[in-house]
Amino acid sequence: MAARNRAKLPYLLVLPAVALLALFVVAPGVYALVLSFQARKVTGGLLGGGSKLVFVGLDNYGLALADPELWSSIARMVLVALLFIPATVGFALLFALLLDVPRVKLARSSRLAIFLPYAVPGVIASLMWGFMYLPATSPIGGDHIDFFGASTVFFSVANVAVWGSVGFNMIVIFTALRALPSELYEAARIDGCSELRMALRIKVPLVLPAIAMCTLFTALASLQLFNEPNTLRPLSNAVSSTWVPLMKIYEDAFVNSDVNKAAATSVLFVIAALAVSFVASRTVSRVNR
Amino acid sequence: MTVPTTSGRIRLLPTAALILGAIYCIVPTLWILIASTKSKTDLFSTATYLPSFSAGIWHNIVDLSTYQNGIFWHWMLNSFGYALIGGVAASLVSAACGYAIALYEFRGRKVVFNVILACVLLPQIVLAIPQYLLLSNVGLTDSYLGVLLPQLFNPYGIYLCRIYAASSVPQSLLEAGRIDGASEWKLFHSVGLRLMGPGLITVFLLQFIAIWNNFLLPFVMVNSDDKFPLTVGLYSLLRHGAAEASLYSLVITGTLLSVLPVIALFLSLQRYWRLDLVTGALK
């Protein structure tokens, strides 16, 4: 009896996760793939007035890739990512190293304060910063600084994203720092090594895996950029309805009702995201070695 | 000024840099607190960084509470419902799956784990639109289930649970239980789940925050505003506000009221955050 149960239980325990995986990851993925190869064509004569889905091969992919709006949305996303990734990882590393310096005051409360934005939804963060940017309500000089200018808007969007993600990455790097053996520091201190040298020569190389993981997470987050620009949009004309790729996909699917083109773009997007993940995780494991 | 050269002195520069970082992170919340004390007209006319003491905040809360028959509080309740139910259910699914993969040898174990690992790297957010299209075929869009169900599968949670089960549930304890005649199911829920408790709380908190913060999935999935979570609700309020600036103070007050409970929850639960678990996954 027990032996039979033992053979069955692991399957039962895995079942809910596998069922959810099949229903909400695999099935939508396959469905999107099918849609991406189809298009709605009008059928019948003047009175027939119907339409049906027909197989069109790679037509939707061609249409999606030929759309200049998609490419400008990708360019904007890359611009924000170039600001967002180094700033997030750089500040997270800086704060983690500072927290690890002996005899720093207020370390606990600073750590908590910097981690706190993690609990604030991206949309809410964008609302808060949006009002901070808005000239009429800005407490940080919105009358003098145009936060929604042609080039400043990239900084404004990146800033909201950095604000929301520095804390989590800081904790990841800080925990890795804390896991290092303390004898390492004692020896270096006896040799007269300064805290700064110790940070740069000993700590940073040893937490490189954590830094690499943060870079991967941040890179994936920038691919998924949607909440921040989408929320800032009602406050400013600087953000268009197709500002980043996900907004473009949303616009195609729900505003232009071209679900098939949106599906093709989504598939391309998933392939790109998986490629980024794959390359990045290969790099991470190489750094780990 | 004499700075003592003993090793006991405070490190001024690092401390100052940390405080600057902390201020940067707190300022938006603080400003929202100040802005929500202002009435609709004061918002645009008084010094932006000075609070108003004319009981504007009370009026704003009353205005917000009466806006469309108190729909704001409905959104708040929805957000808590989604995050709480989804967080608990997703943690249980993750715990069961992680426990089985960590402690049993069974056919297909490797395949299941590798597929789940691949899903960690798959951006869940791009699935939102295909999920909508699929769920609309079975009539589940614009329902509470449509928002809840897709968020129950949490590959990262399963990954963490596997690591945590492997390190906190000793095989020898299960063997001892088996000799005593305990069933495998009993071993799972009374030994496994109990020993995994501290790690499960972290998995729950991560999932709670993830659902609480989610915007795109409910934004895509739900049309009727009585099913919105706070994120979608406040966004829709802001969109109306673009035409009618008097709604801005409602948005600001709503933002404050939506941030305060999570911050309170977050602070009161901070000792349960086992973030070493997250980093432990690196090794």
PDB file of N, CA and C in Angstrom, chain A residues 84-128:
ATOM      1  N   PHE A  84      18.836  52.493 -17.926  1.00  0.00           N
ATOM      2  CA  PHE A  84      18.249  51.765 -16.797  1.00  0.00           C
ATOM      3  C   PHE A  84      19.179  50.673 -16.256  1.00  0.00           C
ATOM      4  N   ILE A  85      19.749  49.843 -17.153  1.00  0.00           N
ATOM      5  CA  ILE A  85      20.531  48.695 -16.679  1.00  0.00           C
ATOM      6  C   ILE A  85      21.789  49.134 -15.913  1.00  0.00           C
ATOM      7  N   PRO A  86      22.664  49.970 -16.513  1.00  0.00           N
ATOM      8  CA  PRO A  86      23.861  50.345 -15.739  1.00  0.00           C
ATOM      9  C   PRO A  86      23.528  51.122 -14.466  1.00  0.00           C
ATOM     10  N   ALA A  87      22.500  51.993 -14.511  1.00  0.00           N
ATOM     11  CA  ALA A  87      22.180  52.778 -13.322  1.00  0.00           C
ATOM     12  C   ALA A  87      21.683  51.862 -12.204  1.00  0.00           C
ATOM     13  N   THR A  88      20.793  50.929 -12.532  1.00  0.00           N
ATOM     14  CA  THR A  88      20.253  50.045 -11.509  1.00  0.00           C
ATOM     15  C   THR A  88      21.343  49.176 -10.892  1.00  0.00           C
ATOM     16  N   VAL A  89      22.099  48.489 -11.760  1.00  0.00           N
ATOM     17  CA  VAL A  89      23.118  47.578 -11.244  1.00  0.00           C
ATOM     18  C   VAL A  89      24.223  48.364 -10.530  1.00  0.00           C
ATOM     19  N   GLY A  90      24.623  49.514 -11.114  1.00  0.00           N
ATOM     20  CA  GLY A  90      25.674  50.328 -10.511  1.00  0.00           C
ATOM     21  C   GLY A  90      25.286  50.831  -9.127  1.00  0.00           C
ATOM     22  N   PHE A  91      24.099  51.426  -9.006  1.00  0.00           N
ATOM     23  CA  PHE A  91      23.668  51.938  -7.700  1.00  0.00           C
ATOM     24  C   PHE A  91      23.430  50.797  -6.705  1.00  0.00           C
ATOM     25  N   ALA A  92      22.879  49.673  -7.200  1.00  0.00           N
ATOM     26  CA  ALA A  92      22.647  48.534  -6.308  1.00  0.00           C
ATOM     27  C   ALA A  92      23.972  48.052  -5.731  1.00  0.00           C
ATOM     28  N   LEU A  93      24.998  47.965  -6.586  1.00  0.00           N
ATOM     29  CA  LEU A  93      26.320  47.523  -6.135  1.00  0.00           C
ATOM     30  C   LEU A  93      26.911  48.546  -5.169  1.00  0.00           C
ATOM     31  N   LEU A  94      26.805  49.820  -5.532  1.00  0.00           N
ATOM     32  CA  LEU A  94      27.348  50.876  -4.664  1.00  0.00           C
ATOM     33  C   LEU A  94      26.724  50.810  -3.272  1.00  0.00           C
ATOM     34  N   PHE A  95      25.373  50.763  -3.215  1.00  0.00           N
ATOM     35  CA  PHE A  95      24.706  50.764  -1.915  1.00  0.00           C
ATOM     36  C   PHE A  95      25.029  49.493  -1.133  1.00  0.00           C
ATOM     37  N   ALA A  96      25.111  48.342  -1.837  1.00  0.00           N
ATOM     38  CA  ALA A  96      25.433  47.088  -1.155  1.00  0.00           C
ATOM     39  C   ALA A  96      26.822  47.171  -0.546  1.00  0.00           C
ATOM     40  N   LEU A  97      27.788  47.730  -1.288  1.00  0.00           N
ATOM     41  CA  LEU A  97      29.150  47.860  -0.768  1.00  0.00           C
ATOM     42  C   LEU A  97      29.184  48.820   0.414  1.00  0.00           C
ATOM     43  N   LEU A  98      28.417  49.913   0.319  1.00  0.00           N
ATOM     44  CA  LEU A  98      28.391  50.885   1.419  1.00  0.00           C
ATOM     45  C   LEU A  98      27.809  50.256   2.679  1.00  0.00           C
ATOM     46  N   LEU A  99      26.771  49.438   2.501  1.00  0.00           N
ATOM     47  CA  LEU A  99      26.146  48.785   3.659  1.00  0.00           C
ATOM     48  C   LEU A  99      27.134  47.828   4.323  1.00  0.00           C
ATOM     49  N   ASP A 100      28.073  47.337   3.544  1.00  0.00           N
ATOM     50  CA  ASP A 100      29.009  46.340   4.042  1.00  0.00           C
ATOM     51  C   ASP A 100      30.235  46.975   4.707  1.00  0.00           C
ATOM     52  N   VAL A 101      30.362  48.323   4.590  1.00  0.00           N
ATOM     53  CA  VAL A 101      31.492  49.003   5.223  1.00  0.00           C
ATOM     54  C   VAL A 101      31.272  49.003   6.733  1.00  0.00           C
ATOM     55  N   PRO A 102      32.276  48.648   7.524  1.00  0.00           N
ATOM     56  CA  PRO A 102      32.072  48.654   8.975  1.00  0.00           C
ATOM     57  C   PRO A 102      31.856  50.075   9.511  1.00  0.00           C
ATOM     58  N   ARG A 103      31.084  50.186  10.566  1.00  0.00           N
ATOM     59  CA  ARG A 103      30.837  51.448  11.283  1.00  0.00           C
ATOM     60  C   ARG A 103      30.132  52.512  10.441  1.00  0.00           C
ATOM     61  N   VAL A 104      29.291  52.054   9.532  1.00  0.00           N
ATOM     62  CA  VAL A 104      28.446  53.011   8.812  1.00  0.00           C
ATOM     63  C   VAL A 104      27.181  53.193   9.629  1.00  0.00           C
ATOM     64  N   LYS A 105      26.772  54.442   9.812  1.00  0.00           N
ATOM     65  CA  LYS A 105      25.580  54.714  10.634  1.00  0.00           C
ATOM     66  C   LYS A 105      24.305  54.591   9.790  1.00  0.00           C
ATOM     67  N   LEU A 106      23.209  54.356  10.451  1.00  0.00           N
ATOM     68  CA  LEU A 106      21.887  54.314   9.826  1.00  0.00           C
ATOM     69  C   LEU A 106      21.788  53.288   8.697  1.00  0.00           C
ATOM     70  N   ALA A 107      22.665  52.273   8.740  1.00  0.00           N
ATOM     71  CA  ALA A 107      22.682  51.305   7.647  1.00  0.00           C
ATOM     72  C   ALA A 107      21.354  50.557   7.552  1.00  0.00           C
ATOM     73  N   ARG A 108      20.815  50.157   8.701  1.00  0.00           N
ATOM     74  CA  ARG A 108      19.583  49.369   8.702  1.00  0.00           C
ATOM     75  C   ARG A 108      18.404  50.132   8.109  1.00  0.00           C
ATOM     76  N   SER A 109      18.246  51.386   8.565  1.00  0.00           N
ATOM     77  CA  SER A 109      17.091  52.146   8.065  1.00  0.00           C
ATOM     78  C   SER A 109      17.286  52.536   6.606  1.00  0.00           C
ATOM     79  N   SER A 110      18.531  52.817   6.203  1.00  0.00           N
ATOM     80  CA  SER A 110      18.757  53.135   4.790  1.00  0.00           C
ATOM     81  C   SER A 110      18.438  51.933   3.917  1.00  0.00           C
ATOM     82  N   ARG A 111      18.865  50.744   4.393  1.00  0.00           N
ATOM     83  CA  ARG A 111      18.629  49.540   3.617  1.00  0.00           C
ATOM     84  C   ARG A 111      17.133  49.337   3.407  1.00  0.00           C
ATOM     85  N   LEU A 112      16.377  49.536   4.491  1.00  0.00           N
ATOM     86  CA  LEU A 112      14.935  49.365   4.423  1.00  0.00           C
ATOM     87  C   LEU A 112      14.314  50.393   3.477  1.00  0.00           C
ATOM     88  N   ALA A 113      14.770  51.664   3.608  1.00  0.00           N
ATOM     89  CA  ALA A 113      14.207  52.734   2.780  1.00  0.00           C
ATOM     90  C   ALA A 113      14.472  52.475   1.303  1.00  0.00           C
ATOM     91  N   ILE A 114      15.674  51.981   0.990  1.00  0.00           N
ATOM     92  CA  ILE A 114      16.018  51.760  -0.418  1.00  0.00           C
ATOM     93  C   ILE A 114      15.270  50.538  -0.971  1.00  0.00           C
ATOM     94  N   PHE A 115      14.950  49.585  -0.100  1.00  0.00           N
ATOM     95  CA  PHE A 115      14.229  48.384  -0.527  1.00  0.00           C
ATOM     96  C   PHE A 115      12.727  48.655  -0.694  1.00  0.00           C
ATOM     97  N   LEU A 116      12.237  49.660   0.016  1.00  0.00           N
ATOM     98  CA  LEU A 116      10.795  49.921   0.071  1.00  0.00           C
ATOM     99  C   LEU A 116      10.100  50.090  -1.285  1.00  0.00           C
ATOM    100  N   PRO A 117      10.699  50.822  -2.243  1.00  0.00           N
ATOM    101  CA  PRO A 117      10.001  50.985  -3.531  1.00  0.00           C
ATOM    102  C   PRO A 117       9.657  49.676  -4.218  1.00  0.00           C
ATOM    103  N   TYR A 118      10.332  48.582  -3.843  1.00  0.00           N
ATOM    104  CA  TYR A 118      10.018  47.269  -4.417  1.00  0.00           C
ATOM    105  C   TYR A 118       8.557  46.903  -4.178  1.00  0.00           C
ATOM    106  N   ALA A 119       8.000  47.389  -3.055  1.00  0.00           N
ATOM    107  CA  ALA A 119       6.615  47.063  -2.726  1.00  0.00           C
ATOM    108  C   ALA A 119       5.622  47.983  -3.426  1.00  0.00           C
ATOM    109  N   VAL A 120       6.131  48.997  -4.124  1.00  0.00           N
ATOM    110  CA  VAL A 120       5.231  49.942  -4.799  1.00  0.00           C
ATOM    111  C   VAL A 120       5.060  49.501  -6.255  1.00  0.00           C
ATOM    112  N   PRO A 121       3.830  49.232  -6.689  1.00  0.00           N
ATOM    113  CA  PRO A 121       3.618  48.808  -8.074  1.00  0.00           C
ATOM    114  C   PRO A 121       4.190  49.813  -9.075  1.00  0.00           C
ATOM    115  N   GLY A 122       4.678  49.304 -10.206  1.00  0.00           N
ATOM    116  CA  GLY A 122       5.249  50.167 -11.232  1.00  0.00           C
ATOM    117  C   GLY A 122       4.303  51.277 -11.674  1.00  0.00           C
ATOM    118  N   VAL A 123       3.013  50.949 -11.757  1.00  0.00           N
ATOM    119  CA  VAL A 123       2.032  51.951 -12.176  1.00  0.00           C
ATOM    120  C   VAL A 123       1.915  53.063 -11.141  1.00  0.00           C
ATOM    121  N   ILE A 124       1.884  52.662  -9.868  1.00  0.00           N
ATOM    122  CA  ILE A 124       1.778  53.646  -8.795  1.00  0.00           C
ATOM    123  C   ILE A 124       3.050  54.499  -8.743  1.00  0.00           C
ATOM    124  N   ALA A 125       4.215  53.850  -8.933  1.00  0.00           N
ATOM    125  CA  ALA A 125       5.481  54.593  -8.957  1.00  0.00           C
ATOM    126  C   ALA A 125       5.464  55.615 -10.086  1.00  0.00           C
ATOM    127  N   SER A 126       4.934  55.207 -11.244  1.00  0.00           N
ATOM    128  CA  SER A 126       4.879  56.140 -12.369  1.00  0.00           C
ATOM    129  C   SER A 126       3.919  57.286 -12.091  1.00  0.00           C
ATOM    130  N   LEU A 127       2.813  56.981 -11.374  1.00  0.00           N
ATOM    131  CA  LEU A 127       1.881  58.049 -11.000  1.00  0.00           C
ATOM    132  C   LEU A 127       2.591  59.061 -10.096  1.00  0.00           C
ATOM    133  N   MET A 128       3.325  58.535  -9.082  1.00  0.00           N
ATOM    134  CA  MET A 128       3.993  59.438  -8.143  1.00  0.00           C
ATOM    135  C   MET A 128       5.023  60.299  -8.858  1.00  0.00           C
TER     136      MET A 128
END
